[in-house]
Coordinates of C-alpha atoms and ligand atoms in Angstrom, one line a residue:
M1 CA -49.4 -87.7 -64.7
L2 CA -48.9 -89.7 -61.6
A3 CA -45.8 -91.0 -62.9
A4 CA -44.2 -87.2 -63.1
L5 CA -45.5 -86.7 -59.4
A6 CA -43.6 -90.0 -58.6
G7 CA -40.3 -88.2 -60.4
L8 CA -40.9 -85.0 -58.6
L9 CA -41.1 -86.8 -55.1
A10 CA -38.3 -89.1 -55.8
A11 CA -36.4 -85.9 -56.5
A12 CA -37.5 -84.2 -53.3
V13 CA -36.5 -87.4 -51.2
A14 CA -33.0 -87.4 -53.2
L15 CA -32.5 -83.8 -52.3
G16 CA -33.7 -83.8 -48.6
S17 CA -31.5 -87.1 -48.2
A18 CA -28.4 -85.1 -49.7
E19 CA -29.0 -82.4 -47.5
L20 CA -29.0 -84.6 -44.4
V21 CA -25.7 -85.9 -45.3
A22 CA -24.3 -82.4 -46.2
G23 CA -25.2 -81.7 -42.8
I24 CA -22.7 -84.2 -41.4
V25 CA -20.0 -83.6 -44.3
G26 CA -20.4 -80.0 -44.7
R27 CA -22.6 -77.4 -46.4
A28 CA -20.7 -77.0 -49.6
S29 CA -21.0 -80.7 -50.4
S30 CA -24.8 -80.4 -50.8
P31 CA -25.5 -80.9 -54.7
V32 CA -27.6 -77.8 -55.1
V33 CA -24.8 -75.8 -53.5
A34 CA -22.0 -77.6 -55.2
V35 CA -23.8 -77.4 -58.6
G36 CA -24.5 -73.7 -58.3
D37 CA -20.9 -73.1 -57.4
A38 CA -19.7 -75.0 -60.4
A39 CA -22.3 -73.0 -62.5
I40 CA -20.9 -70.1 -61.5
T41 CA -17.3 -70.9 -62.3
L42 CA -18.3 -72.3 -65.7
T43 CA -20.6 -69.3 -66.6
P44 CA -19.0 -66.8 -68.9
E45 CA -18.3 -63.4 -67.8
S46 CA -20.8 -61.9 -69.9
V47 CA -23.8 -63.8 -68.5
K48 CA -22.4 -63.6 -65.1
H49 CA -22.1 -59.6 -65.1
V50 CA -25.7 -59.7 -66.3
A51 CA -26.7 -61.6 -63.2
I52 CA -25.0 -59.3 -61.0
T53 CA -26.3 -56.3 -62.6
T54 CA -30.0 -57.9 -62.7
F55 CA -30.1 -59.6 -59.7
G56 CA -27.8 -57.5 -57.6
E57 CA -27.1 -58.8 -54.5
N58 CA -29.9 -61.6 -55.1
D59 CA -27.8 -63.1 -57.8
K60 CA -27.2 -66.3 -55.6
G61 CA -30.7 -66.6 -54.7
A62 CA -31.9 -66.6 -58.5
L63 CA -29.4 -69.4 -59.3
V64 CA -30.4 -71.6 -56.4
V65 CA -34.2 -71.1 -57.7
G66 CA -33.2 -71.4 -61.2
T67 CA -31.3 -74.6 -60.2
L68 CA -34.3 -76.2 -58.3
L69 CA -36.7 -75.3 -61.1
L70 CA -34.4 -77.1 -63.7
I71 CA -34.5 -80.2 -61.2
A72 CA -38.1 -80.0 -61.0
V73 CA -38.4 -80.2 -64.9
Y74 CA -36.0 -83.0 -65.1
A75 CA -37.4 -85.1 -62.2
L76 CA -40.9 -84.7 -63.9
A77 CA -39.1 -86.2 -66.8
I78 CA -37.6 -89.0 -65.0
G79 CA -41.1 -90.1 -63.5
L80 CA -42.5 -90.6 -66.9
V81 CA -39.5 -92.1 -68.5
G82 CA -39.4 -94.4 -65.4
L83 CA -43.0 -95.8 -65.9
R84 CA -42.0 -97.0 -69.2
S85 CA -38.4 -98.3 -68.3
R86 CA -37.5 -98.5 -64.7
R87 CA -33.8 -98.8 -65.7
R88 CA -33.9 -95.4 -67.5
G89 CA -35.5 -93.8 -64.5
V90 CA -32.9 -95.2 -62.2
L91 CA -30.0 -94.1 -64.7
G92 CA -31.6 -90.7 -65.0
I93 CA -31.4 -90.2 -61.2
A94 CA -27.8 -91.9 -61.2
L95 CA -26.7 -89.1 -63.9
F96 CA -27.9 -86.5 -61.3
G97 CA -26.1 -88.1 -58.8
V98 CA -22.9 -88.2 -60.5
I99 CA -23.2 -84.6 -61.8
G100 CA -23.7 -83.4 -57.8
A101 CA -20.7 -85.5 -56.9
V102 CA -18.5 -84.5 -59.7
A103 CA -19.4 -80.8 -58.8
A104 CA -18.7 -81.3 -55.2
L105 CA -15.7 -83.1 -55.8
T106 CA -14.1 -80.9 -58.2
R107 CA -14.5 -77.7 -55.8
P108 CA -11.2 -76.1 -54.9
E109 CA -11.5 -77.1 -51.5
G110 CA -13.3 -80.6 -52.3
G111 CA -12.5 -83.9 -50.7
P112 CA -13.5 -87.5 -51.1
F113 CA -16.2 -87.2 -48.6
D114 CA -17.9 -84.3 -50.4
A115 CA -19.4 -86.8 -53.1
L116 CA -21.3 -88.5 -50.1
P117 CA -24.6 -86.4 -50.2
S118 CA -24.7 -86.8 -54.1
V119 CA -24.4 -90.7 -53.8
A120 CA -26.8 -91.0 -50.8
G121 CA -29.3 -88.7 -52.3
A122 CA -29.0 -90.7 -55.7
V123 CA -29.7 -93.9 -53.8
A124 CA -32.4 -92.6 -51.9
G125 CA -33.9 -91.1 -55.0
V126 CA -33.8 -94.6 -56.8
V127 CA -35.2 -96.2 -54.0
A128 CA -38.2 -93.6 -53.5
L129 CA -38.7 -93.7 -57.5
L130 CA -39.3 -97.6 -57.6
A131 CA -41.4 -97.6 -54.4
L132 CA -43.6 -94.9 -56.1
L133 CA -43.9 -96.2 -59.9
T134 CA -44.7 -100.1 -58.5
P135 CA -48.1 -99.0 -57.5
L136 CA -48.7 -97.3 -60.9
T137 CA -48.1 -100.7 -62.8
H138 CA -49.7 -103.2 -60.2
P139 CA -53.2 -103.2 -59.3
E140 CA -54.3 -102.9 -55.5
P141 CA -53.9 -105.9 -53.6
A142 CA -57.4 -105.5 -52.1
A143 CA -59.1 -105.2 -55.7
V144 CA -57.5 -108.4 -56.7
A145 CA -59.1 -110.2 -53.8
A146 CA -62.2 -109.0 -55.2
G147 CA -65.2 -108.5 -52.4
A148 CA -62.7 -108.2 -49.8
R149 CA -64.3 -104.9 -48.9
G150 CA -67.8 -105.9 -48.7
D151 CA -68.6 -104.5 -45.1
G152 CA -67.6 -101.0 -46.0
P153 CA -64.3 -99.1 -46.3
H154 CA -61.9 -98.7 -43.4
R155 CA -61.2 -95.7 -41.9
D156 CA -58.1 -95.3 -43.7
E157 CA -59.4 -95.9 -47.1
R158 CA -62.2 -93.1 -46.2
V159 CA -59.3 -90.7 -45.9
M160 CA -57.8 -92.3 -49.2
D161 CA -61.2 -91.8 -50.9
R162 CA -61.2 -88.2 -49.7
L163 CA -57.7 -87.7 -51.0
R164 CA -58.8 -89.0 -54.4
E165 CA -61.7 -86.9 -54.8
L166 CA -59.5 -83.7 -53.7
L167 CA -57.0 -84.6 -56.4
G168 CA -59.8 -85.0 -58.6
S169 CA -59.1 -88.7 -59.9
V170 CA -61.6 -91.0 -60.6
D171 CA -61.3 -94.2 -58.5
R172 CA -60.9 -97.1 -60.9
K173 CA -60.0 -100.2 -58.9
G174 CA -58.7 -103.0 -60.5
T175 CA -57.5 -101.3 -63.9
G176 CA -53.9 -102.4 -63.0
M177 CA -53.2 -99.4 -60.8
D178 CA -52.8 -99.1 -57.2
R179 CA -54.0 -95.7 -56.3
R180 CA -54.3 -96.1 -52.9
G181 CA -50.7 -97.6 -52.6
F182 CA -49.7 -94.8 -54.6
F183 CA -50.9 -91.9 -52.2
L184 CA -49.8 -93.7 -49.0
T185 CA -46.3 -94.1 -50.6
S186 CA -46.2 -90.5 -51.8
G187 CA -47.1 -89.4 -48.3
V188 CA -44.4 -91.3 -46.9
A189 CA -41.8 -90.1 -49.3
L190 CA -43.1 -86.2 -48.7
G191 CA -42.6 -87.2 -45.0
A192 CA -39.3 -88.5 -45.6
A193 CA -38.2 -85.6 -47.9
A194 CA -39.3 -82.9 -45.5
L195 CA -37.7 -84.7 -42.3
T196 CA -34.5 -85.4 -44.1
G197 CA -34.2 -81.8 -45.8
G198 CA -35.4 -80.0 -42.6
G199 CA -33.1 -82.3 -40.3
G200 CA -30.1 -81.7 -42.6
R201 CA -30.7 -78.1 -42.5
L202 CA -30.7 -78.0 -39.0
L203 CA -27.5 -80.2 -38.7
Q204 CA -26.0 -77.6 -41.2
R205 CA -26.4 -74.9 -38.7
R206 CA -23.6 -76.2 -36.5
F207 CA -21.3 -75.0 -39.4
D208 CA -22.5 -71.3 -38.7
V209 CA -19.9 -69.1 -36.9
A210 CA -22.1 -66.1 -36.3
E211 CA -22.1 -67.2 -32.5
A212 CA -18.4 -67.5 -32.3
R213 CA -18.1 -64.2 -34.2
A214 CA -20.3 -62.5 -31.6
G215 CA -18.2 -63.9 -28.7
L216 CA -15.2 -62.1 -30.2
E217 CA -13.8 -58.9 -28.8
L218 CA -12.5 -56.4 -31.4
P219 CA -9.0 -55.3 -30.1
T220 CA -8.2 -51.5 -30.0
P221 CA -6.0 -50.6 -32.5
S222 CA -2.9 -48.8 -31.7
S223 CA -3.5 -46.1 -34.2
R224 CA -7.0 -44.7 -34.7
A225 CA -8.3 -43.2 -38.0
A226 CA -7.9 -39.4 -38.2
A227 CA -10.6 -37.4 -36.7
L228 CA -13.4 -36.5 -38.9
P229 CA -13.5 -32.6 -39.8
G230 CA -16.9 -30.9 -39.0
G231 CA -19.5 -31.2 -41.3
A232 CA -17.8 -34.3 -43.1
D233 CA -20.9 -35.8 -43.6
L234 CA -23.1 -34.2 -46.1
A235 CA -26.1 -36.7 -45.6
T236 CA -26.9 -35.3 -42.5
E237 CA -28.0 -32.0 -44.3
I238 CA -29.0 -33.3 -47.6
D239 CA -31.6 -35.9 -48.2
G240 CA -30.6 -38.6 -50.8
V241 CA -26.8 -38.1 -50.7
T242 CA -24.7 -41.4 -50.0
P243 CA -23.8 -41.4 -46.4
L244 CA -19.9 -41.1 -45.6
F245 CA -19.9 -44.5 -44.0
T246 CA -21.8 -47.4 -45.4
P247 CA -23.4 -49.6 -42.7
N248 CA -22.4 -53.1 -42.8
R249 CA -25.9 -54.2 -43.5
H250 CA -26.2 -52.0 -46.7
F251 CA -22.5 -52.8 -47.6
Y252 CA -22.4 -54.3 -51.4
R253 CA -21.4 -57.8 -51.7
V254 CA -19.7 -59.4 -54.5
D255 CA -18.4 -62.8 -54.5
T256 CA -18.9 -66.3 -56.0
A257 CA -20.0 -68.0 -52.6
I258 CA -23.4 -69.6 -52.5
S259 CA -23.0 -70.7 -49.3
V260 CA -21.0 -68.2 -47.5
P261 CA -17.8 -69.7 -45.9
Q262 CA -18.0 -70.2 -42.2
V263 CA -14.5 -70.1 -40.7
R264 CA -14.6 -71.0 -36.9
P265 CA -12.0 -68.4 -35.2
T266 CA -10.4 -71.2 -33.4
D267 CA -9.5 -73.5 -36.7
Y268 CA -8.5 -70.2 -38.5
R269 CA -4.9 -70.0 -40.1
L270 CA -3.1 -68.0 -42.3
S271 CA -0.3 -69.4 -44.0
M272 CA 2.3 -67.7 -46.0
T273 CA 3.9 -69.9 -48.9
G274 CA 6.2 -69.3 -52.0
M275 CA 8.8 -66.4 -52.1
F276 CA 9.3 -65.4 -48.5
D277 CA 12.5 -66.3 -46.6
S278 CA 11.0 -66.8 -43.3
P279 CA 7.4 -67.6 -43.9
R280 CA 5.0 -68.0 -40.6
S281 CA 1.6 -69.1 -39.9
Y282 CA -0.8 -67.2 -37.9
T283 CA -3.8 -67.9 -35.5
L284 CA -6.6 -65.6 -35.0
P285 CA -5.3 -64.5 -31.8
D286 CA -1.8 -64.1 -33.3
L287 CA -3.6 -61.5 -35.5
Y288 CA -5.8 -59.9 -32.9
G289 CA -3.3 -59.5 -30.3
R290 CA -0.9 -57.6 -32.6
A291 CA 0.7 -54.4 -31.2
D292 CA 0.6 -52.7 -34.9
L293 CA -3.2 -52.6 -35.7
V294 CA -4.3 -49.6 -37.5
E295 CA -7.7 -48.1 -37.9
R296 CA -8.5 -46.8 -41.3
D297 CA -11.5 -45.5 -43.3
I298 CA -11.3 -46.7 -47.0
T299 CA -13.9 -46.8 -49.7
L300 CA -13.7 -50.3 -51.5
T301 CA -15.2 -50.6 -55.3
C302 CA -16.0 -53.5 -57.5
V303 CA -14.6 -53.4 -61.3
S304 CA -18.3 -54.6 -62.0
N305 CA -19.8 -51.4 -61.0
E306 CA -21.2 -49.4 -63.9
V307 CA -21.3 -46.1 -64.5
G308 CA -23.5 -44.5 -61.7
G309 CA -23.6 -47.9 -60.0
T310 CA -23.7 -48.9 -56.4
L311 CA -21.1 -51.5 -56.1
A312 CA -19.0 -49.4 -53.9
G313 CA -19.0 -48.8 -50.2
T314 CA -16.8 -47.1 -47.2
A315 CA -16.2 -48.8 -43.8
R316 CA -14.1 -47.9 -41.0
W317 CA -11.6 -50.9 -40.9
I318 CA -9.2 -52.3 -38.4
G319 CA -6.2 -54.5 -39.6
V320 CA -2.8 -55.4 -39.6
P321 CA -0.6 -53.2 -41.9
L322 CA 0.4 -55.4 -44.8
G323 CA 3.5 -54.0 -46.0
A324 CA 5.2 -54.6 -42.4
F325 CA 3.5 -58.0 -42.3
L326 CA 5.0 -59.1 -45.9
R327 CA 8.4 -57.9 -44.6
E328 CA 8.1 -59.8 -41.5
N329 CA 8.0 -62.8 -43.6
G330 CA 10.8 -61.6 -45.6
V331 CA 9.1 -61.5 -49.1
R332 CA 11.5 -61.6 -51.9
S333 CA 12.3 -58.8 -53.9
G334 CA 11.5 -61.1 -57.1
S335 CA 7.6 -61.5 -56.2
S336 CA 5.4 -59.5 -58.2
Q337 CA 2.3 -61.2 -57.3
L338 CA 0.7 -62.3 -54.1
V339 CA -1.8 -65.1 -55.1
C340 CA -4.3 -64.6 -51.8
R341 CA -6.4 -67.8 -51.6
S342 CA -9.6 -67.9 -49.8
V343 CA -11.0 -70.9 -47.9
D344 CA -13.5 -71.4 -50.5
G345 CA -10.7 -71.8 -53.2
M346 CA -11.1 -68.1 -54.7
T347 CA -7.7 -66.8 -55.8
I348 CA -7.2 -63.1 -55.8
G349 CA -3.7 -61.7 -57.5
A350 CA -2.7 -58.7 -55.9
P351 CA 0.4 -56.9 -56.9
T352 CA 3.2 -57.3 -54.3
R353 CA 4.4 -53.5 -54.9
S354 CA 1.4 -52.1 -54.0
A355 CA 0.9 -54.4 -50.8
L356 CA 4.4 -53.4 -49.7
D357 CA 3.7 -49.6 -50.8
V358 CA 0.4 -48.5 -50.7
Q359 CA -0.4 -47.1 -47.3
D360 CA -3.1 -48.3 -45.3
A361 CA -2.8 -51.8 -47.1
M362 CA -4.0 -54.2 -44.6
L363 CA -5.1 -57.6 -43.5
A364 CA -8.5 -56.4 -42.1
I365 CA -10.0 -58.0 -39.2
G366 CA -12.7 -55.4 -38.2
M367 CA -15.6 -53.3 -40.3
N368 CA -17.2 -50.5 -38.8
G369 CA -16.6 -51.5 -35.2
E370 CA -17.6 -55.2 -35.4
P371 CA -15.3 -58.3 -36.3
L372 CA -15.6 -58.6 -40.1
P373 CA -19.3 -59.6 -41.2
V374 CA -19.4 -63.4 -42.2
E375 CA -20.4 -62.1 -45.9
H376 CA -17.5 -59.8 -45.9
G377 CA -14.9 -62.4 -45.2
F378 CA -14.8 -63.3 -41.5
P379 CA -12.3 -63.6 -39.9
V380 CA -9.5 -61.9 -42.2
R381 CA -9.4 -60.3 -45.5
M382 CA -7.4 -58.0 -47.5
I383 CA -7.8 -54.2 -48.4
I384 CA -5.6 -52.6 -50.5
P385 CA -6.8 -48.7 -51.2
G386 CA -6.9 -47.7 -54.8
L387 CA -7.2 -51.3 -56.3
Y388 CA -10.5 -52.9 -57.5
G389 CA -11.7 -55.7 -55.2
Y390 CA -10.9 -58.3 -57.5
V391 CA -7.1 -57.8 -57.7
S392 CA -6.9 -56.7 -53.7
A393 CA -9.6 -57.5 -51.6
C394 CA -9.5 -61.4 -50.8
K395 CA -12.2 -62.6 -48.3
W396 CA -12.1 -65.5 -45.8
L397 CA -8.3 -65.2 -46.5
A398 CA -6.3 -68.5 -46.0
R399 CA -3.2 -68.3 -47.7
I400 CA -0.8 -65.7 -49.2
E401 CA 1.6 -67.3 -51.8
A402 CA 4.4 -64.6 -53.0
S403 CA 4.5 -65.5 -56.7
T404 CA 4.9 -63.8 -60.2
F405 CA 2.3 -62.6 -62.6
E406 CA 4.1 -64.8 -65.1
A407 CA 3.5 -68.1 -62.7
Y408 CA 0.0 -67.9 -62.2
D409 CA -3.4 -66.1 -63.5
A410 CA -5.8 -65.7 -60.5
Y411 CA -9.7 -66.6 -60.8
W412 CA -10.8 -63.4 -62.6
V413 CA -7.7 -63.0 -64.9
Q414 CA -8.2 -66.4 -66.1
R415 CA -11.7 -65.3 -67.2
G416 CA -10.1 -62.2 -69.1
W417 CA -10.3 -59.6 -66.6
A418 CA -7.1 -57.3 -66.4
T419 CA -4.4 -58.5 -64.7
D420 CA -4.0 -54.7 -63.4
G421 CA -7.0 -53.2 -61.6
P422 CA -6.5 -49.7 -60.3
I423 CA -9.6 -48.1 -59.4
K424 CA -10.7 -45.5 -62.2
I425 CA -11.9 -41.9 -61.0
A426 CA -15.7 -42.0 -61.1
S427 CA -18.6 -39.8 -59.7
R428 CA -22.3 -40.4 -59.2
I429 CA -25.3 -38.6 -59.0
D430 CA -27.0 -39.8 -55.9
T431 CA -30.1 -36.8 -55.9
P432 CA -32.4 -36.0 -57.7
A433 CA -33.4 -39.6 -58.3
P434 CA -34.0 -40.3 -62.2
L435 CA -37.4 -39.9 -63.5
R436 CA -39.2 -39.2 -60.0
S437 CA -40.6 -35.9 -60.2
F438 CA -39.7 -33.2 -57.6
P439 CA -41.1 -29.5 -57.6
A440 CA -39.7 -27.0 -59.7
G441 CA -37.1 -24.5 -58.2
R442 CA -34.2 -24.8 -56.2
R443 CA -32.9 -27.9 -55.3
A444 CA -29.5 -29.8 -54.3
I445 CA -27.9 -31.9 -57.0
A446 CA -25.5 -34.2 -54.9
G447 CA -23.7 -37.3 -55.0
V448 CA -20.3 -38.9 -54.4
A449 CA -16.8 -39.0 -56.3
W450 CA -13.9 -41.3 -55.8
A451 CA -10.3 -41.6 -57.0
Q452 CA -8.9 -43.7 -53.8
T453 CA -5.3 -43.0 -53.0
R454 CA -5.1 -39.8 -55.1
G455 CA -8.5 -37.8 -53.8
I456 CA -10.8 -35.7 -55.3
S457 CA -10.1 -32.1 -55.8
R458 CA -13.1 -30.9 -57.9
V459 CA -16.6 -32.2 -59.1
E460 CA -18.3 -30.4 -62.1
V461 CA -22.1 -30.5 -62.9
K462 CA -23.6 -29.8 -65.9
V463 CA -27.4 -29.3 -66.4
D464 CA -28.9 -29.5 -70.0
D465 CA -26.6 -27.4 -72.4
G466 CA -25.6 -25.3 -69.7
A467 CA -22.0 -25.0 -68.9
W468 CA -20.3 -27.1 -66.2
A469 CA -20.6 -25.5 -62.5
E470 CA -18.5 -26.4 -60.0
A471 CA -20.1 -28.4 -57.0
E472 CA -19.1 -27.8 -53.3
L473 CA -17.3 -30.6 -51.9
A474 CA -17.5 -32.1 -48.2
P475 CA -14.3 -31.5 -46.4
E476 CA -11.7 -34.1 -47.4
V477 CA -11.3 -37.2 -44.8
D478 CA -8.6 -38.9 -46.6
A479 CA -7.6 -39.5 -50.1
D480 CA -8.6 -43.3 -49.9
L481 CA -12.5 -42.2 -49.4
W482 CA -15.0 -41.1 -51.6
R483 CA -16.0 -37.4 -51.4
Q484 CA -19.6 -36.2 -51.1
W485 CA -20.5 -33.1 -53.4
V486 CA -23.5 -31.0 -53.5
L487 CA -24.7 -28.1 -56.0
P488 CA -27.7 -26.2 -55.2
Y489 CA -29.7 -25.5 -58.9
D490 CA -32.8 -23.8 -59.9
F491 CA -34.8 -26.2 -61.9
T492 CA -37.4 -25.0 -64.4
T493 CA -40.3 -27.2 -64.8
G494 CA -39.8 -30.3 -67.1
R495 CA -37.2 -32.9 -68.0
H496 CA -33.3 -32.1 -67.6
T497 CA -30.3 -33.9 -68.1
V498 CA -27.6 -33.7 -65.6
S499 CA -24.3 -34.8 -66.0
V500 CA -21.0 -34.9 -63.6
R501 CA -17.6 -35.4 -63.9
A502 CA -14.6 -35.3 -61.1
T503 CA -11.1 -34.3 -61.1
G504 CA -8.5 -35.9 -59.0
A505 CA -5.9 -34.2 -56.8
D506 CA -3.1 -35.6 -59.1
G507 CA -5.2 -33.5 -61.9
E508 CA -6.8 -36.2 -63.9
V509 CA -10.2 -35.0 -65.3
Q510 CA -12.7 -37.9 -65.6
T511 CA -13.2 -38.9 -69.1
E512 CA -16.3 -38.9 -71.1
A513 CA -15.1 -41.8 -73.2
R514 CA -17.4 -44.6 -72.2
E515 CA -15.9 -48.0 -71.1
A516 CA -17.8 -51.3 -70.2
P517 CA -16.8 -52.8 -66.7
F518 CA -15.2 -55.6 -68.7
P519 CA -12.2 -56.0 -68.6
A520 CA -10.6 -53.1 -66.5
G521 CA -13.5 -51.0 -65.0
A522 CA -16.0 -48.6 -66.2
S523 CA -15.6 -44.9 -67.5
G524 CA -17.6 -42.1 -68.9
W525 CA -19.6 -39.5 -66.9
H526 CA -22.8 -40.3 -65.1
T527 CA -25.8 -38.7 -66.7
T528 CA -29.2 -38.8 -65.6
Q529 CA -32.7 -37.5 -66.7
V530 CA -34.6 -35.6 -63.7
V531 CA -38.3 -34.4 -64.0
A532 CA -39.0 -30.8 -62.3
G533 CA -42.5 -30.0 -61.6
Ligands
MTE1 N1 -13.1 -65.3 -51.2 C1 -13.4 -64.0 -52.3 N2 -13.1 -62.8 -52.0 C2 -13.6 -61.7 -52.8 C3 -14.5 -62.0 -53.9 C4 -14.7 -63.4 -54.2 O1 -15.5 -63.7 -54.7 N3 -14.2 -64.2 -53.2 N4 -14.7 -61.3 -54.7 C5 -13.8 -59.9 -54.6 C6 -14.5 -59.0 -55.6 S1 -14.9 -58.8 -57.0 C7 -14.9 -57.6 -54.7 S2 -15.6 -56.2 -55.3 C8 -14.9 -57.7 -53.4 C9 -16.1 -57.2 -52.7 O2 -16.2 -57.4 -51.3 P1 -17.4 -57.0 -50.5 O3 -18.3 -58.1 -50.8 O4 -17.1 -57.2 -49.0 O5 -18.0 -55.9 -50.8 O6 -14.3 -58.9 -52.7 C10 -13.5 -59.5 -53.3 N5 -12.9 -60.8 -52.7
MO2 MO1 -15.5 -57.1 -57.7

């Protein structure tokens, strides 16, 4: 049992030391983060999808907890193995270090220094394990020199006796085990783990860019968003309907980053490579200082969104018009794909055509009146209305390579997702909430519908076996935004089935045919069960 505890403590020392070194080298080099990142990269799409839909925004937290639990089990085993064979115990920890180092080194942006936290952690772990196992196989020196304590226990020995009592262990001195030595060493190990781990976390804070971001002043765009028509936001009148704009703190987040990339504004560079005639490189002041900044309202959606799901949000973005920007760099007509690379190595392949031609496509620097939040891609991301995020919305954008679809498969495409990602027309019932009963009688059925770049012209609602009834639409703000809808309905007591379907301004009626999000986005009507009475 004590050997297992020794394994656990050695792992704590290893992880703590690794965090300390990661505090110097960089956050993403921490073995926990690196192994978690690698796990995300290697996870099959089906599992990843389950993780996103089960844990939602907490999927990374769940992964980190899972990783730590695995480490704990492994560490217990190492302790037990190590008691019998020191060599195997040491090898076990070394293997653990190698896994961390390989994970850190093979990150797309990994460098040789990224192995250091794992190596340092493994060395510290080995030292701790050996130090902890020694007293478990060697008798207490004092017990060997029998009678040395005839005049009663010293103060620290009383403390140790008390500890033994607390831990329910029987004091069997001289049986080949030095419990006192073990617990003393354990205390030292625990302290070392806490100090290094805590210190590492503190050091890692210096990579935070929150302060630098707060110090930035968002420039005033030369072209403002269109004024909102009166009564544009139904959420002011109808409880439960999604508000027209999604506050940044509620905006859905989907990415593969366990530790959110921290890009210092002064270090930021955007480089243009590949099929450009006159590629330039841009600093953040270059982009913030441009005269052609625009402000636009755009709804962003994720291809992983289920029918009725919440992976969609609307913001007022400020950014550089993408078409003009690409032409300024002399993008060649032969380019069909822009391979957008983020600082953490993610690649997102956007169609060059859309980037050039879709109105309001932009390199966004502002979101709802603030510089982009760090989780949403600070300092620069791409937005192309009408395309799912995985083929357009690269966050923490560092490089745009003009290329072709034949030449390169971007991250999600390598994993089987469709090369083209036009957003499918969708509608969602926000209220009444499913299965939460409300008083029978007249009540609003309401929600949102979207078909970016085309706009929504009609939303229809069906209750039970009734006919489709046309809902009232909120005034159209822009074709790139979702549109709220409402239908007052007289509910009789009991359970009812409510369905919704939208029609785009181009005449497309939302299909009933169900498709899963993989590989090109979900389709089908959103249907919910509601209870009146
Ligand atoms: N660097 C990077 N950019 C990314 C992603 C990512 O994993 N890494 N995910 C994309 C996906 S799948 C979507 S839907 C949008 C989500 O943007 P949000 O998190 O700001 O809502 O970002 C896109 N940009
Ligand atoms: Mo997405």
